[in-house]
C-alpha positions as a LaTeX table, in Angstrom:
\begin{tabular}{lrrr}
\hline
Residue & $x$ (\AA) & $y$ (\AA) & $z$ (\AA) \\
\hline
Unk1 & $-7.56$ & $-9.23$ & 17.30 \\
Unk2 & $-5.35$ & $-12.14$ & 16.27 \\
Unk3 & $-8.19$ & $-13.64$ & 14.21 \\
Unk4 & $-8.03$ & $-10.72$ & 11.79 \\
Unk5 & $-4.53$ & $-11.58$ & 10.63 \\
Unk6 & $-4.04$ & $-14.95$ & 8.95 \\
Unk7 & $-0.37$ & $-15.84$ & 8.83 \\
Unk8 & $-1.27$ & $-18.93$ & 6.82 \\
Unk9 & $-2.86$ & $-16.70$ & 4.19 \\
Unk10 & 0.21 & $-14.48$ & 4.17 \\
Unk11 & 2.47 & $-17.46$ & 3.56 \\
Unk12 & 0.15 & $-18.82$ & 0.86 \\
Unk13 & 0.09 & $-15.43$ & $-0.84$ \\
Unk14 & 3.88 & $-15.29$ & $-0.87$ \\
Unk15 & 4.00 & $-18.75$ & $-2.46$ \\
Unk16 & 1.47 & $-17.64$ & $-5.08$ \\
Unk17 & 3.41 & $-14.45$ & $-5.77$ \\
Unk18 & 6.51 & $-16.48$ & $-6.59$ \\
Unk19 & 4.66 & $-17.80$ & $-9.65$ \\
Unk20 & 4.55 & $-14.28$ & $-11.11$ \\
Unk21 & 8.01 & $-14.28$ & $-12.67$ \\
Unk22 & 9.59 & $-11.48$ & $-14.69$ \\
Unk23 & 9.46 & $-11.93$ & $-18.45$ \\
Unk24 & 12.56 & $-13.75$ & $-19.62$ \\
Unk25 & 13.29 & $-11.28$ & $-22.43$ \\
Unk26 & 15.33 & $-8.31$ & $-21.23$ \\
Unk27 & 16.07 & $-7.00$ & $-17.78$ \\
Unk28 & 13.12 & $-6.87$ & $-15.39$ \\
Unk29 & 12.02 & $-3.30$ & $-14.59$ \\
Unk30 & 12.20 & $-1.90$ & $-11.09$ \\
Unk31 & 8.75 & $-2.08$ & $-9.49$ \\
Unk32 & 7.71 & $-0.02$ & $-6.46$ \\
Unk33 & 4.34 & $-0.05$ & $-4.69$ \\
Unk34 & 3.54 & 3.20 & $-2.85$ \\
Unk35 & 0.90 & 3.24 & $-0.12$ \\
Unk36 & $-0.74$ & 5.19 & 2.69 \\
Unk37 & $-2.22$ & 3.02 & 5.42 \\
Unk38 & $-4.94$ & 5.58 & 6.20 \\
Unk39 & $-6.43$ & 5.07 & 2.76 \\
Unk40 & $-9.14$ & 2.44 & 2.35 \\
Unk41 & $-7.91$ & 2.13 & $-1.24$ \\
Unk42 & $-4.58$ & 0.82 & 0.05 \\
Unk43 & $-6.52$ & $-1.80$ & 2.02 \\
Unk44 & $-8.55$ & $-2.74$ & $-1.06$ \\
Unk45 & $-5.33$ & $-3.09$ & $-3.07$ \\
Unk46 & $-3.23$ & $-4.84$ & $-0.44$ \\
Unk47 & $-4.41$ & $-8.42$ & $-1.01$ \\
Unk48 & $-3.64$ & $-8.31$ & $-4.75$ \\
Unk49 & $-0.53$ & $-6.18$ & $-4.34$ \\
Unk50 & 0.92 & $-8.67$ & $-1.87$ \\
Unk51 & 0.55 & $-11.41$ & $-4.48$ \\
Unk52 & 1.73 & $-9.33$ & $-7.42$ \\
Unk53 & 4.47 & $-7.21$ & $-5.88$ \\
Unk54 & 5.56 & $-8.96$ & $-2.67$ \\
Unk55 & 9.08 & $-9.39$ & $-4.00$ \\
Unk56 & 9.37 & $-5.77$ & $-5.07$ \\
Unk57 & 9.83 & $-2.53$ & $-3.16$ \\
Unk58 & 6.99 & $-1.20$ & $-1.00$ \\
Unk59 & 7.28 & 2.42 & 0.14 \\
Unk60 & 5.07 & 4.55 & 2.40 \\
Unk61 & 4.02 & 7.99 & 1.14 \\
Unk62 & 2.03 & 10.71 & 2.88 \\
Unk63 & $-1.24$ & 10.51 & 1.00 \\
Unk64 & $-2.73$ & 13.84 & 2.01 \\
Unk65 & $-0.01$ & 15.54 & $-0.06$ \\
Unk66 & $-1.31$ & 13.81 & $-3.19$ \\
Unk67 & $-3.81$ & 16.41 & $-4.42$ \\
Unk68 & $-6.97$ & 15.77 & $-6.39$ \\
Unk69 & $-7.36$ & 12.07 & $-5.74$ \\
Unk70 & $-9.38$ & 9.67 & $-3.61$ \\
Unk71 & $-6.60$ & 8.77 & $-1.21$ \\
Unk72 & $-8.63$ & 9.25 & 1.97 \\
Unk73 & $-12.36$ & 9.79 & 1.37 \\
Unk74 & $-13.83$ & 12.55 & 3.50 \\
Unk75 & $-16.12$ & 10.76 & 6.01 \\
Unk76 & $-18.56$ & 13.65 & 5.69 \\
Unk77 & $-18.86$ & 13.00 & 1.95 \\
Unk78 & $-21.38$ & 10.22 & 1.43 \\
Unk79 & $-20.41$ & 9.76 & $-2.21$ \\
Unk80 & $-16.75$ & 9.22 & $-1.35$ \\
Unk81 & $-17.54$ & 6.65 & 1.30 \\
Unk82 & $-20.02$ & 4.95 & $-1.01$ \\
Unk83 & $-17.39$ & 4.67 & $-3.75$ \\
Unk84 & $-15.04$ & 2.80 & $-1.41$ \\
Unk85 & $-17.86$ & 0.61 & $-0.14$ \\
Unk86 & $-19.03$ & $-0.25$ & $-3.65$ \\
Unk87 & $-15.50$ & $-1.14$ & $-4.69$ \\
Unk88 & $-15.11$ & $-3.35$ & $-1.61$ \\
Unk89 & $-18.34$ & $-5.12$ & $-2.51$ \\
Unk90 & $-17.14$ & $-5.64$ & $-6.09$ \\
Unk91 & $-13.92$ & $-7.16$ & $-4.75$ \\
Unk92 & $-15.88$ & $-9.24$ & $-2.20$ \\
Unk93 & $-13.93$ & $-7.70$ & 0.66 \\
Unk94 & $-15.39$ & $-6.49$ & 3.95 \\
Unk95 & $-15.02$ & $-2.79$ & 4.69 \\
Unk96 & $-15.43$ & $-1.55$ & 8.25 \\
Unk97 & $-14.62$ & 2.10 & 8.95 \\
Unk98 & $-12.24$ & 2.36 & 11.92 \\
Unk99 & $-13.41$ & 4.12 & 15.06 \\
Unk100 & $-12.41$ & 7.77 & 14.92 \\
Unk101 & $-11.53$ & 7.60 & 11.24 \\
Unk102 & $-10.07$ & 9.54 & 9.53 \\
Unk103 & $-6.92$ & 9.72 & 11.58 \\
Unk104 & $-3.39$ & 10.46 & 10.53 \\
Unk105 & $-2.11$ & 6.97 & 11.17 \\
Unk106 & 1.28 & 8.62 & 11.42 \\
Unk107 & 2.62 & 6.19 & 14.01 \\
Unk108 & 1.64 & 3.15 & 11.93 \\
Unk109 & 3.14 & 4.75 & 8.84 \\
Unk110 & 6.44 & 5.26 & 10.64 \\
Unk111 & 6.49 & 1.57 & 11.51 \\
Unk112 & 5.65 & 0.80 & 7.87 \\
Unk113 & 8.76 & 2.78 & 6.92 \\
Unk114 & 10.80 & 0.61 & 9.27 \\
Unk115 & 9.25 & $-2.50$ & 7.75 \\
Unk116 & 10.12 & $-1.22$ & 4.27 \\
Unk117 & 13.74 & $-0.74$ & 5.30 \\
Unk118 & 13.84 & $-4.38$ & 6.35 \\
Unk119 & 12.01 & $-5.73$ & 3.33 \\
Unk120 & 8.91 & $-6.56$ & 5.40 \\
Unk121 & 6.50 & $-3.83$ & 4.29 \\
Unk122 & 4.14 & $-6.13$ & 2.38 \\
Unk123 & 3.10 & $-8.30$ & 5.37 \\
Unk124 & 2.99 & $-5.24$ & 7.63 \\
Unk125 & 0.69 & $-3.33$ & 5.29 \\
Unk126 & $-1.57$ & $-6.32$ & 4.77 \\
Unk127 & $-1.87$ & $-6.97$ & 8.50 \\
Unk128 & $-2.38$ & $-3.32$ & 9.48 \\
Unk129 & $-4.91$ & $-2.75$ & 6.69 \\
Unk130 & $-6.93$ & $-5.78$ & 7.69 \\
Unk131 & $-7.00$ & $-4.69$ & 11.30 \\
Unk132 & $-8.10$ & $-1.18$ & 10.37 \\
Unk133 & $-10.59$ & $-1.81$ & 7.57 \\
Unk134 & $-11.72$ & $-5.35$ & 8.37 \\
Unk135 & $-11.68$ & $-5.08$ & 12.15 \\
Unk136 & $-12.42$ & $-1.39$ & 12.59 \\
Unk137 & $-9.42$ & $-0.81$ & 14.85 \\
Unk138 & $-7.50$ & 2.46 & 14.98 \\
Unk139 & $-4.21$ & 2.25 & 13.12 \\
Unk140 & $-2.20$ & 4.00 & 15.82 \\
Unk141 & $-3.51$ & 1.79 & 18.62 \\
Unk142 & $-0.37$ & 0.21 & 20.17 \\
Unk143 & $-2.04$ & $-3.21$ & 20.04 \\
Unk144 & $-2.68$ & $-2.84$ & 16.32 \\
Unk145 & 0.92 & $-1.79$ & 15.75 \\
Unk146 & 2.07 & $-4.75$ & 17.83 \\
Unk147 & $-0.09$ & $-7.23$ & 15.87 \\
Unk148 & 1.01 & $-5.90$ & 12.50 \\
Unk149 & 4.64 & $-5.79$ & 13.58 \\
Unk150 & 4.45 & $-9.41$ & 14.71 \\
Unk151 & 2.96 & $-10.43$ & 11.35 \\
Unk152 & 5.89 & $-8.73$ & 9.64 \\
Unk153 & 8.50 & $-10.24$ & 11.94 \\
Unk154 & 9.44 & $-6.92$ & 13.54 \\
Unk155 & 10.52 & $-6.75$ & 17.18 \\
Unk156 & 7.94 & $-4.99$ & 19.31 \\
Unk157 & 10.46 & $-2.61$ & 20.87 \\
Unk158 & 11.74 & $-1.60$ & 17.43 \\
Unk159 & 8.20 & $-1.03$ & 16.16 \\
Unk160 & 7.10 & 1.09 & 19.13 \\
Unk161 & 10.29 & 3.13 & 18.94 \\
Unk162 & 9.73 & 3.74 & 15.22 \\
Unk163 & 6.11 & 4.78 & 15.83 \\
Unk164 & 7.29 & 7.73 & 17.89 \\
Unk165 & 10.19 & 8.75 & 15.64 \\
Unk166 & 9.12 & 12.00 & 13.94 \\
Unk167 & 12.26 & 11.95 & 11.80 \\
Unk168 & 10.58 & 9.31 & 9.66 \\
Unk169 & 7.88 & 11.75 & 8.51 \\
Unk170 & 10.10 & 13.80 & 6.21 \\
Unk171 & 11.12 & 10.98 & 3.83 \\
Unk172 & 7.47 & 9.87 & 3.45 \\
Unk173 & 6.42 & 13.44 & 2.64 \\
Unk174 & 9.22 & 13.81 & 0.08 \\
Unk175 & 8.20 & 10.52 & $-1.52$ \\
Unk176 & 4.65 & 11.82 & $-1.90$ \\
Unk177 & 5.85 & 15.07 & $-3.47$ \\
Unk178 & 7.99 & 13.16 & $-5.97$ \\
Unk179 & 4.97 & 11.09 & $-6.95$ \\
Unk180 & 2.89 & 14.23 & $-7.28$ \\
Unk181 & 5.47 & 15.76 & $-9.63$ \\
Unk182 & 5.34 & 12.60 & $-11.73$ \\
Unk183 & 1.58 & 12.96 & $-12.10$ \\
Unk184 & 0.14 & 10.75 & $-9.34$ \\
Unk185 & $-3.29$ & 11.94 & $-8.23$ \\
Unk186 & $-4.09$ & 9.17 & $-5.76$ \\
Unk187 & $-2.64$ & 6.33 & $-3.74$ \\
Unk188 & $-1.84$ & 3.52 & $-3.84$ \\
Unk189 & 0.42 & 3.87 & $-6.86$ \\
Unk190 & 2.87 & 1.60 & $-8.64$ \\
Unk191 & 5.90 & 2.57 & $-10.68$ \\
Unk192 & 7.23 & 0.08 & $-13.21$ \\
Unk193 & 10.47 & 1.51 & $-14.49$ \\
Unk194 & 9.51 & 4.95 & $-15.80$ \\
Unk195 & 5.78 & 4.18 & $-15.91$ \\
Unk196 & 3.40 & 5.34 & $-13.21$ \\
Unk197 & 0.07 & 3.68 & $-12.41$ \\
Unk198 & $-1.90$ & 5.69 & $-9.85$ \\
Unk199 & $-4.95$ & 4.23 & $-8.16$ \\
Unk200 & $-6.15$ & 0.90 & $-6.81$ \\
Unk201 & $-7.92$ & 0.16 & $-10.08$ \\
Unk202 & $-4.66$ & 0.13 & $-12.06$ \\
Unk203 & $-2.90$ & $-2.74$ & $-10.29$ \\
Unk204 & $-3.60$ & $-5.14$ & $-13.15$ \\
Unk205 & $-2.07$ & $-2.71$ & $-15.66$ \\
Unk206 & 1.01 & $-2.33$ & $-13.47$ \\
Unk207 & 1.40 & $-6.10$ & $-13.16$ \\
Unk208 & 1.08 & $-6.51$ & $-16.93$ \\
Unk209 & 3.71 & $-3.83$ & $-17.50$ \\
Unk210 & 6.06 & $-5.48$ & $-15.03$ \\
Unk211 & 5.96 & $-8.79$ & $-16.91$ \\
Unk212 & 5.85 & $-7.41$ & $-20.46$ \\
Unk213 & 8.74 & $-8.03$ & $-22.90$ \\
Unk214 & 11.37 & $-5.27$ & $-22.80$ \\
Unk215 & 10.52 & $-3.76$ & $-26.23$ \\
Unk216 & 6.85 & $-3.46$ & $-25.26$ \\
Unk217 & 7.79 & $-1.87$ & $-21.93$ \\
Unk218 & 9.83 & 0.75 & $-23.78$ \\
Unk219 & 6.90 & 1.60 & $-26.09$ \\
Unk220 & 4.55 & 1.91 & $-23.15$ \\
Unk221 & 7.01 & 4.05 & $-21.22$ \\
Unk222 & 7.18 & 6.45 & $-24.15$ \\
Unk223 & 3.44 & 7.13 & $-23.72$ \\
Unk224 & 1.92 & 9.02 & $-20.77$ \\
Unk225 & 1.36 & 6.56 & $-17.88$ \\
\hline
\end{tabular}
């Protein structure tokens, strides 16, 4: 399983992300990347999001509370699966459906919440997503959690303890409901100040908004996001 995670690539991505600097004019907006590890769309976004938003906040949200979107394609729906597979092909990324998918991935999400608290969510999400959707492993498999935790620099005992902590579910559910009230219809999603960009396909827009001059950001924020 160790071959799935490339720590060298993670380090290279972090170096590359440092080149994406905030625009010098005006105060940089607060950027937050919201994700659900169960979603293949989070996996398809993770590589670019780690480069674009590694220095910003990453927050887990319970995707099945986001109504009307493509957060977790129904495996019985051929069109939904095909959409994810076609997008993966367009991005030149492998897509392997995990055994037993869909699953809640609740344990892995709880560890992601721990990683977010420690500023290590980006490498955890990237590692866990690769294991699930490149390797076909189940997210809540203790070995998967251990691998992803190691990639994020989390102690194994802390990660396994977090995976079983049901108290972490509530904050992720409330985060999802707040996104829903703001108009999110799918995950992953990015907020740039007051702007919301919902969906894997809107990462480039979010990155552009994050680096735009302050006056332009204010004009964009005044329009529906």
